[in-house]
Short mmCIF file of C-alpha atoms in Angstrom, two decimals:
data_model
loop_
_atom_site.label_atom_id
_atom_site.label_comp_id
_atom_site.label_asym_id
_atom_site.label_seq_id
_atom_site.Cartn_x
_atom_site.Cartn_y
_atom_site.Cartn_z
CA MET A 217 17.98 -19.16 8.80
CA ALA A 218 20.57 -17.61 6.47
CA ARG A 219 19.92 -14.03 5.49
CA LYS A 220 21.48 -11.88 2.83
CA ILE A 221 21.94 -8.17 3.52
CA TRP A 222 21.08 -5.87 0.63
CA LYS A 223 21.65 -2.20 0.15
CA PRO A 224 18.63 0.00 0.87
CA GLY A 225 15.84 -0.31 -1.68
CA ASN A 226 12.09 -0.35 -2.27
CA MET A 227 10.94 -3.73 -1.04
CA LEU A 228 7.67 -2.98 0.72
CA TYR A 229 5.11 -5.11 -1.14
CA PRO A 230 2.33 -5.57 -2.09
CA VAL A 231 1.27 -1.95 -2.57
CA PRO A 232 -1.76 -0.44 -4.34
CA ALA A 233 -1.73 0.12 -8.11
CA VAL A 234 -4.10 2.99 -8.69
CA MET A 235 -4.95 5.48 -11.40
CA VAL A 236 -4.84 9.03 -10.13
CA THR A 237 -6.70 11.74 -12.05
CA VAL A 238 -5.54 15.34 -11.90
CA GLY A 239 -6.41 18.69 -13.48
CA ASP A 240 -9.85 20.12 -14.26
CA SER A 241 -12.53 19.70 -16.91
CA ASN A 242 -10.34 21.36 -19.58
CA ILE A 243 -6.84 20.03 -18.96
CA ASN A 244 -6.45 16.77 -17.11
CA ASN A 245 -4.48 13.56 -17.01
CA ILE A 246 -4.28 10.09 -15.53
CA ILE A 247 -1.10 8.97 -13.75
CA THR A 248 -0.56 5.48 -12.36
CA ILE A 249 0.77 5.45 -8.83
CA ALA A 250 2.14 2.59 -6.73
CA TRP A 251 3.72 4.85 -4.12
CA ALA A 252 0.34 5.52 -2.49
CA GLY A 253 -1.12 4.67 0.88
CA THR A 254 -3.51 5.51 3.66
CA VAL A 255 -1.78 7.61 6.31
CA ASN A 256 -4.56 8.56 8.73
CA SER A 257 -7.96 7.17 9.75
CA ASP A 258 -9.66 10.27 11.20
CA PRO A 259 -9.73 12.42 9.20
CA ALA A 260 -9.26 9.97 6.34
CA MET A 261 -5.98 10.88 4.68
CA VAL A 262 -3.82 9.41 1.93
CA SER A 263 -0.46 10.13 0.39
CA ILE A 264 0.71 9.79 -3.20
CA SER A 265 4.30 10.33 -4.34
CA VAL A 266 5.03 11.76 -7.79
CA ARG A 267 8.29 12.63 -9.57
CA LYS A 268 8.74 16.35 -10.22
CA SER A 269 9.40 15.59 -13.91
CA ARG A 270 5.96 14.10 -14.45
CA TYR A 271 3.33 16.02 -16.41
CA SER A 272 0.83 15.40 -13.61
CA HIS A 273 3.14 17.00 -11.06
CA GLY A 274 2.44 20.46 -12.48
CA LEU A 275 -1.32 19.85 -12.50
CA LEU A 276 -1.16 18.64 -8.90
CA MET A 277 0.76 21.73 -7.81
CA LYS A 278 -1.69 23.99 -9.63
CA HIS A 279 -4.97 22.50 -8.42
CA LYS A 280 -3.94 20.81 -5.14
CA GLU A 281 -6.61 18.20 -5.80
CA PHE A 282 -6.73 14.69 -7.21
CA VAL A 283 -8.87 11.57 -7.39
CA ILE A 284 -7.62 8.05 -6.64
CA ASN A 285 -9.45 5.61 -8.93
CA LEU A 286 -9.16 1.99 -7.78
CA VAL A 287 -8.08 -0.46 -10.46
CA THR A 288 -9.80 -3.74 -11.35
CA LYS A 289 -8.44 -6.61 -13.38
CA LYS A 290 -10.38 -5.25 -16.34
CA LEU A 291 -8.62 -1.88 -15.96
CA ALA A 292 -5.13 -3.33 -15.47
CA TYR A 293 -3.99 -2.83 -19.06
CA ALA A 294 -5.09 0.83 -19.06
CA MET A 295 -3.47 1.33 -15.65
CA ASP A 296 -0.15 0.02 -16.93
CA TYR A 297 -0.41 2.22 -20.02
CA CYS A 298 -1.11 5.29 -17.89
CA GLY A 299 2.06 4.55 -15.89
CA VAL A 300 4.30 4.40 -18.95
CA LYS A 301 2.94 7.06 -21.33
CA SER A 302 3.04 10.77 -20.65
CA GLY A 303 0.04 13.08 -20.67
CA ARG A 304 2.26 15.51 -22.59
CA ASP A 305 2.09 13.17 -25.60
CA VAL A 306 -1.27 11.39 -25.45
CA ASP A 307 -4.81 11.78 -24.17
CA LYS A 308 -4.91 8.71 -21.97
CA PHE A 309 -8.70 8.81 -21.50
CA LYS A 310 -9.12 8.68 -25.26
CA GLU A 311 -6.40 6.12 -25.95
CA MET A 312 -7.67 3.74 -23.27
CA LYS A 313 -11.38 4.45 -23.95
CA LEU A 314 -11.98 5.60 -20.40
CA THR A 315 -14.84 7.93 -19.45
CA ARG A 316 -14.24 11.24 -17.72
CA GLY A 317 -16.86 11.73 -15.03
CA LYS A 318 -17.58 14.64 -12.73
CA ALA A 319 -16.30 14.41 -9.19
CA SER A 320 -18.56 15.62 -6.40
CA ALA A 321 -16.09 17.75 -4.41
CA VAL A 322 -12.99 18.40 -6.54
CA SER A 323 -12.31 19.75 -10.02
CA ALA A 324 -10.29 16.71 -11.21
CA PRO A 325 -12.32 14.24 -13.27
CA ILE A 326 -13.11 10.71 -12.08
CA ILE A 327 -12.70 7.56 -14.18
CA GLU A 328 -16.23 6.19 -14.48
CA GLU A 329 -15.04 2.64 -15.19
CA SER A 330 -13.38 2.51 -11.76
CA PRO A 331 -15.40 0.92 -8.92
CA VAL A 332 -14.26 3.46 -6.30
CA ASN A 333 -13.18 7.09 -6.70
CA ILE A 334 -11.51 8.72 -3.73
CA GLU A 335 -11.61 12.53 -4.04
CA CYS A 336 -8.74 14.26 -2.25
CA LYS A 337 -7.55 17.76 -1.37
CA VAL A 338 -3.81 18.27 -0.88
CA LYS A 339 -2.83 19.53 2.57
CA ASP A 340 0.94 19.46 2.22
CA VAL A 341 3.65 18.70 -0.32
CA ILE A 342 6.91 17.27 1.03
CA SER A 343 10.00 16.98 -1.18
CA LEU A 344 11.78 13.74 -0.36
CA GLY A 345 14.35 13.40 -3.16
CA SER A 346 13.24 11.68 -6.36
CA HIS A 347 9.59 12.20 -5.46
CA ASP A 348 7.31 14.79 -3.91
CA MET A 349 4.84 13.37 -1.43
CA PHE A 350 1.34 14.84 -1.61
CA LEU A 351 -0.41 14.50 1.74
CA ALA A 352 -4.13 14.82 1.19
CA GLU A 353 -7.44 14.63 2.95
CA VAL A 354 -10.22 12.50 1.50
CA VAL A 355 -13.18 14.80 0.89
CA ALA A 356 -15.58 12.38 -0.82
CA VAL A 357 -15.79 8.79 -1.99
CA SER A 358 -18.02 7.61 -4.81
CA VAL A 359 -18.69 3.99 -5.61
CA ASP A 360 -20.21 2.20 -8.55
CA GLU A 361 -23.67 1.05 -7.47
CA LYS A 362 -23.25 -2.23 -9.28
CA TYR A 363 -21.11 -3.44 -6.35
CA LEU A 364 -23.80 -2.64 -3.75
CA ASP A 365 -25.96 -5.53 -2.60
CA GLU A 366 -29.66 -5.27 -1.59
CA LYS A 367 -28.72 -4.20 1.92
CA GLY A 368 -26.50 -1.43 0.58
CA SER A 369 -23.28 -3.19 1.60
CA PHE A 370 -20.39 -2.63 -0.76
CA ASP A 371 -18.76 -5.78 -2.09
CA LEU A 372 -15.22 -4.64 -2.83
CA GLU A 373 -14.15 -8.25 -3.37
CA ALA A 374 -16.37 -8.45 -6.44
CA ALA A 375 -14.46 -5.55 -7.98
CA ASN A 376 -11.37 -7.76 -8.41
CA LEU A 377 -8.77 -5.16 -7.40
CA ILE A 378 -5.12 -5.15 -8.48
CA ALA A 379 -2.02 -5.06 -6.28
CA TYR A 380 1.55 -4.26 -7.36
CA SER A 381 4.42 -6.36 -6.10
CA HIS A 382 8.04 -6.11 -7.22
CA GLY A 383 7.37 -5.15 -10.85
CA LYS A 384 4.27 -7.27 -11.38
CA TYR A 385 0.52 -6.79 -11.09
CA TYR A 386 -1.69 -9.36 -9.36
CA THR A 387 -5.35 -9.82 -8.57
CA LEU A 388 -6.16 -10.66 -4.97
CA GLY A 389 -6.19 -14.40 -4.37
CA GLU A 390 -7.26 -16.59 -1.48
CA LYS A 391 -9.01 -14.95 1.47
CA VAL A 392 -6.89 -15.82 4.50
CA GLY A 393 -8.94 -14.19 7.23
CA LYS A 394 -10.80 -11.18 8.51
CA PHE A 395 -9.26 -8.53 10.74
CA GLY A 396 -9.30 -9.97 14.28
CA TYR A 397 -9.76 -13.62 13.27
CA SER A 398 -6.79 -14.80 15.32
CA VAL A 399 -8.44 -13.86 18.61
CA ARG A 400 -12.04 -14.60 17.70
CA LYS A 401 -11.40 -18.30 17.35
CA LYS A 402 -10.24 -18.65 20.91
CA GLN A 403 -12.90 -16.63 22.65
CA THR A 404 -16.49 -17.08 23.76
CA ASN A 405 -19.20 -15.11 22.03
CA LYS A 406 -19.43 -12.58 24.81
CA LYS A 407 -15.72 -11.94 24.79
CA TYR A 408 -15.76 -11.89 21.02
CA THR A 409 -18.25 -9.03 20.98
CA ARG A 410 -16.18 -7.08 23.46
CA GLN A 411 -12.98 -7.75 21.55
CA LYS A 412 -14.62 -6.83 18.31
CA ASN A 413 -15.67 -3.42 19.57
CA LYS A 414 -12.28 -2.84 21.09
CA THR A 415 -10.39 -3.65 17.94
CA LYS A 416 -12.72 -1.65 15.75
CA LYS A 417 -12.18 1.37 17.94
CA ASP A 418 -8.46 0.81 18.02
CA LYS A 419 -8.12 0.44 14.26
CA MET B 1127 -23.14 4.28 -14.71
CA ALA B 1128 -24.89 5.10 -11.42
CA ARG B 1129 -22.61 6.15 -8.60
CA LYS B 1130 -23.30 6.58 -4.92
CA ILE B 1131 -21.52 9.37 -3.05
CA TRP B 1132 -20.19 8.44 0.37
CA LYS B 1133 -18.77 10.54 3.12
CA PRO B 1134 -14.95 10.62 3.31
CA GLY B 1135 -13.42 7.34 4.46
CA ASN B 1136 -10.52 4.92 4.06
CA MET B 1137 -11.15 3.15 0.80
CA LEU B 1138 -7.70 2.90 -0.77
CA TYR B 1139 -7.18 -0.85 -1.22
CA PRO B 1140 -5.34 -3.21 -1.38
CA VAL B 1141 -2.65 -2.01 1.01
CA PRO B 1142 0.25 -3.89 2.61
CA ALA B 1143 -0.28 -5.87 5.83
CA VAL B 1144 3.09 -5.89 7.54
CA MET B 1145 4.54 -6.62 10.94
CA VAL B 1146 6.66 -3.74 12.21
CA THR B 1147 9.20 -4.41 14.94
CA VAL B 1148 10.24 -1.64 17.32
CA GLY B 1149 12.43 -1.20 20.40
CA ASP B 1150 15.85 -2.70 21.14
CA SER B 1151 17.24 -6.04 22.30
CA ASN B 1152 15.77 -5.57 25.80
CA ILE B 1153 12.35 -4.06 25.26
CA ASN B 1154 10.65 -4.55 21.93
CA ASN B 1155 7.34 -5.25 20.29
CA ILE B 1156 5.60 -6.19 17.06
CA ILE B 1157 2.80 -4.02 15.70
CA THR B 1158 0.76 -4.84 12.61
CA ILE B 1159 0.42 -1.94 10.20
CA ALA B 1160 -1.80 -1.53 7.15
CA TRP B 1161 -1.30 2.23 6.91
CA ALA B 1162 2.17 1.78 5.37
CA GLY B 1163 3.62 2.60 1.98
CA THR B 1164 6.61 3.51 -0.11
CA VAL B 1165 6.90 7.30 -0.44
CA ASN B 1166 10.20 7.82 -2.29
CA SER B 1167 12.45 5.84 -4.63
CA ASP B 1168 15.79 7.57 -4.16
CA PRO B 1169 16.59 7.52 -1.35
CA ALA B 1170 14.28 4.61 -0.58
CA MET B 1171 11.73 5.87 1.94
CA VAL B 1172 8.61 4.49 3.56
CA SER B 1173 5.93 5.76 5.87
CA ILE B 1174 4.02 3.99 8.61
CA SER B 1175 1.16 5.52 10.58
CA VAL B 1176 0.60 4.60 14.22
CA ARG B 1177 -1.95 5.75 16.80
CA LYS B 1178 -0.47 7.70 19.71
CA SER B 1179 -2.19 5.33 22.17
CA ARG B 1180 -0.31 2.30 20.92
CA TYR B 1181 2.44 0.74 23.03
CA SER B 1182 4.74 0.77 19.99
CA HIS B 1183 4.28 4.51 19.54
CA GLY B 1184 6.40 5.22 22.61
CA LEU B 1185 9.13 2.84 21.46
CA LEU B 1186 9.13 4.47 18.03
CA MET B 1187 9.46 7.94 19.53
CA LYS B 1188 12.29 6.76 21.79
CA HIS B 1189 14.42 4.92 19.25
CA LYS B 1190 13.35 6.54 15.95
CA GLU B 1191 13.98 3.20 14.24
CA PHE B 1192 11.87 0.26 13.10
CA VAL B 1193 11.87 -2.78 10.85
CA ILE B 1194 9.12 -3.64 8.38
CA ASN B 1195 8.80 -7.44 8.19
CA LEU B 1196 6.85 -8.63 5.14
CA VAL B 1197 4.07 -11.11 5.88
CA THR B 1198 3.52 -14.43 4.15
CA LYS B 1199 0.41 -16.61 4.19
CA LYS B 1200 2.10 -18.71 6.88
CA LEU B 1201 2.58 -15.61 9.04
CA ALA B 1202 -0.94 -14.22 8.51
CA TYR B 1203 -2.36 -15.56 11.77
CA ALA B 1204 0.52 -14.07 13.79
CA MET B 1205 0.19 -10.81 11.87
CA ASP B 1206 -3.49 -10.55 12.74
CA TYR B 1207 -2.76 -11.37 16.39
CA CYS B 1208 -0.06 -8.67 16.52
CA GLY B 1209 -2.62 -6.17 15.24
CA VAL B 1210 -5.16 -6.92 17.94
CA LYS B 1211 -3.14 -7.63 21.10
CA SER B 1212 -1.05 -5.03 22.91
CA GLY B 1213 2.62 -5.36 23.73
CA ARG B 1214 1.70 -3.95 27.15
CA ASP B 1215 -0.05 -7.24 27.92
CA VAL B 1216 1.74 -9.97 26.00
CA ASP B 1217 5.11 -10.89 24.52
CA LYS B 1218 4.00 -11.31 20.92
CA PHE B 1219 7.23 -13.02 19.81
CA LYS B 1220 6.71 -15.65 22.50
CA GLU B 1221 2.96 -16.07 22.01
CA MET B 1222 3.28 -16.44 18.23
CA LYS B 1223 6.53 -18.49 18.40
CA LEU B 1224 8.41 -15.93 16.31
CA THR B 1225 12.21 -15.58 16.44
CA ARG B 1226 13.88 -12.29 17.31
CA GLY B 1227 16.86 -11.75 15.02
CA LYS B 1228 19.49 -9.05 14.95
CA ALA B 1229 19.09 -6.29 12.38
CA SER B 1230 22.19 -5.08 10.54
CA ALA B 1231 21.74 -1.31 10.88
CA VAL B 1232 19.11 -0.60 13.56
CA SER B 1233 18.54 -1.63 17.17
CA ALA B 1234 15.03 -2.99 16.63
CA PRO B 1235 14.88 -6.78 16.20
CA ILE B 1236 13.85 -8.46 12.96
CA ILE B 1237 11.38 -11.35 12.68
CA GLU B 1238 13.45 -14.21 11.30
CA GLU B 1239 10.43 -16.04 9.90
CA SER B 1240 9.73 -13.08 7.58
CA PRO B 1241 11.13 -13.32 4.00
CA VAL B 1242 12.12 -9.62 3.85
CA ASN B 1243 13.12 -7.23 6.63
CA ILE B 1244 13.27 -3.54 5.76
CA GLU B 1245 15.36 -1.63 8.33
CA CYS B 1246 14.34 2.02 8.67
CA LYS B 1247 15.44 5.19 10.43
CA VAL B 1248 12.79 7.81 11.16
CA LYS B 1249 13.42 11.20 9.56
CA ASP B 1250 10.23 12.98 10.58
CA VAL B 1251 7.07 12.43 12.61
CA ILE B 1252 3.94 14.22 11.39
CA SER B 1253 0.78 14.33 13.53
CA LEU B 1254 -2.24 13.96 11.28
CA GLY B 1255 -5.11 13.40 13.72
CA SER B 1256 -5.83 9.86 14.86
CA HIS B 1257 -2.38 8.74 13.71
CA ASP B 1258 1.21 9.95 13.67
CA MET B 1259 2.97 9.34 10.38
CA PHE B 1260 6.59 8.18 10.69
CA LEU B 1261 8.54 9.12 7.57
CA ALA B 1262 11.62 6.95 7.40
CA GLU B 1263 14.58 6.15 5.23
CA VAL B 1264 15.39 2.53 4.42
CA VAL B 1265 18.93 1.86 5.68
CA ALA B 1266 19.20 -1.88 4.95
CA VAL B 1267 17.16 -4.75 3.56
CA SER B 1268 17.74 -8.36 4.50
CA VAL B 1269 16.17 -11.29 2.70
CA ASP B 1270 15.81 -14.96 3.50
CA GLU B 1271 18.24 -16.80 1.23
CA LYS B 1272 15.73 -19.55 0.66
CA TYR B 1273 13.97 -17.28 -1.85
CA LEU B 1274 17.14 -16.67 -3.90
CA ASP B 1275 17.59 -18.76 -7.03
CA GLU B 1276 20.95 -19.99 -8.42
CA LYS B 1277 21.50 -16.67 -10.21
CA GLY B 1278 20.93 -14.76 -6.99
CA SER B 1279 17.57 -13.39 -8.15
CA PHE B 1280 15.01 -12.97 -5.42
CA ASP B 1281 11.68 -14.71 -6.02
CA LEU B 1282 9.27 -12.60 -4.00
CA GLU B 1283 6.33 -14.40 -5.59
CA ALA B 1284 7.36 -17.62 -3.88
CA ALA B 1285 7.06 -15.91 -0.52
CA ASN B 1286 3.25 -15.76 -0.91
CA LEU B 1287 2.75 -12.25 0.50
CA ILE B 1288 -0.43 -10.95 2.09
CA ALA B 1289 -2.45 -7.85 1.15
CA TYR B 1290 -5.13 -6.13 3.23
CA SER B 1291 -8.35 -5.01 1.60
CA HIS B 1292 -11.40 -3.61 3.37
CA GLY B 1293 -11.11 -5.67 6.55
CA LYS B 1294 -9.84 -8.88 4.99
CA TYR B 1295 -6.47 -10.45 4.27
CA TYR B 1296 -5.70 -12.03 0.89
CA THR B 1297 -2.79 -13.77 -0.78
CA LEU B 1298 -1.83 -12.46 -4.19
CA GLY B 1299 -3.67 -14.25 -6.96
CA GLU B 1300 -3.38 -14.27 -10.72
CA LYS B 1301 -0.45 -12.45 -12.31
CA VAL B 1302 -2.00 -9.94 -14.69
CA GLY B 1303 1.14 -8.42 -16.18
CA LYS B 1304 4.56 -6.91 -15.66
CA PHE B 1305 5.22 -3.19 -15.40
CA GLY B 1306 5.23 -1.84 -18.96
CA TYR B 1307 3.42 -4.79 -20.56
CA SER B 1308 0.81 -2.58 -22.21
CA VAL B 1309 3.37 -0.88 -24.46
CA ARG B 1310 5.71 -3.83 -25.01
CA LYS B 1311 3.12 -5.81 -26.89
CA LYS B 1312 2.76 -3.21 -29.57
CA GLN B 1313 6.40 -2.43 -30.21
CA THR B 1314 9.31 -3.97 -32.07
CA ASN B 1315 12.15 -5.47 -30.09
CA LYS B 1316 14.36 -2.46 -30.62
CA LYS B 1317 11.72 -0.08 -29.43
CA TYR B 1318 10.90 -2.39 -26.58
CA THR B 1319 14.45 -2.17 -25.26
CA ARG B 1320 14.41 1.58 -25.46
CA GLN B 1321 11.02 1.80 -23.78
CA LYS B 1322 12.11 -0.61 -21.09
CA ASN B 1323 15.09 1.50 -20.13
CA LYS B 1324 13.01 4.62 -20.20
CA THR B 1325 10.32 3.30 -17.94
CA LYS B 1326 12.77 1.78 -15.49
CA LYS B 1327 14.48 5.14 -15.15
CA ASP B 1328 11.22 6.94 -14.84
CA LYS B 1329 9.86 4.69 -12.10
#
C-alpha cells in the first residue's frame, strides 16, 4: 500500500469535544477543549491543554479547578461558539442560554444542560509549547438523572455525545462492539466469565 | 434539572480507540489504547497512558518510541483483540493478519492497514497511579494514499474512524458542523474570512 509521509502534525482523531467551565460563582467562563483526555484510571485523572493567551488560562491558574461538561448534539452549536468567542468579550452562559449550576466539590460552575459534569482539581501544570497541559484528578462526577434507567444504570448512548475529528464535529454512529467482543465470540461461557473479569481488571 | 452525584470515575467520552505499536523490527507488539489524546499543537504532541504491568510498557521504556495507528471500522475487531490479549502470549500481527510496515522516523513498526500512522518520540514518562503517562512529540505522520483526493487533500471521513465511549466502540455518525460554524452563519463574508483566520490561528 502506498503511503505518503507528512511533516509532524495533529492527526489523532476522533477526540472529545467538551465544554470546560472555570472560575468561581462571581467570575467564570466556558472554554471548548478538544485537546482533552483520560490519563489515569485509579485515581481517575484527566488532562486538558489550554493556550496561555486564553482568558480561561488565567482562571485555571488562579483556582486550579475546572469542570468538564460533556457535549450532546443539542449543545454542539453552543460548544462551537464557546471555542471561538472569548470570555473577555462575552458572557457565554448568557449568549448561549446555558444555566450555571453549583458543582459539588469545586468552585467552578457546572453547565446544567450537560448530561455529565466531571469536577476536577489540578495536580500539575506542564508547559509544552503552544499549550499548557493541566493534569487533574477527578473529584466528583454528576449526571443528569434523565439518563438513568429504572435500575439506576446510566445510558450515555442516549445523551448523543459529540466527537471532534479533523475540524468537524460528529455524533456517534453505528455501535461496532463492546470492549472484549473479539474474544467473547470464540469462547465458552465459562471462559467468557473468566476473560471478562480479567479484562475488566486489566482495563 | 435533577442531578445525581457519583464518586470520581472515568467519564470523559468519547475518546480515541487506537492501536499503538511499540518495539523494533525484531521484538514488537500492538497495544490498544483509549487513554490517549493530543496535548499540544506546536510542537505536535500526544500522550498515551499504559499500565506498568503491560507487556508493551517494557518496550516503551526501552525504546522511548511508538506509533499511533488510527482505527477504522474494518480494523475494530483487531483493535479490540489487541486490547484484550497480551503480546507475551500471542503475535497480534499474525493472529489478526496485520502487516508490519517500516516507520519513517522511529524503530517501532507501523500497521499498514491503518489509514494514518503517527510516529512519536517519548519526551517524558509520568507515573500517575494505575498508569504511566507517556508524553511524546510527533516526529512524522504517514497516511494511506488511497484517502487522498486529486488535489492531495486527505479525506479522513472516508476512513470511517472508531471512537470509544463507556465500554463500547462506535463509528462516527452525523456531521453536526465544522469548527467555527456557530459564528460563520451570522457574519458577512468579509467578517467570515477574518474570523476564520483568527480561529485557525487560535486553535
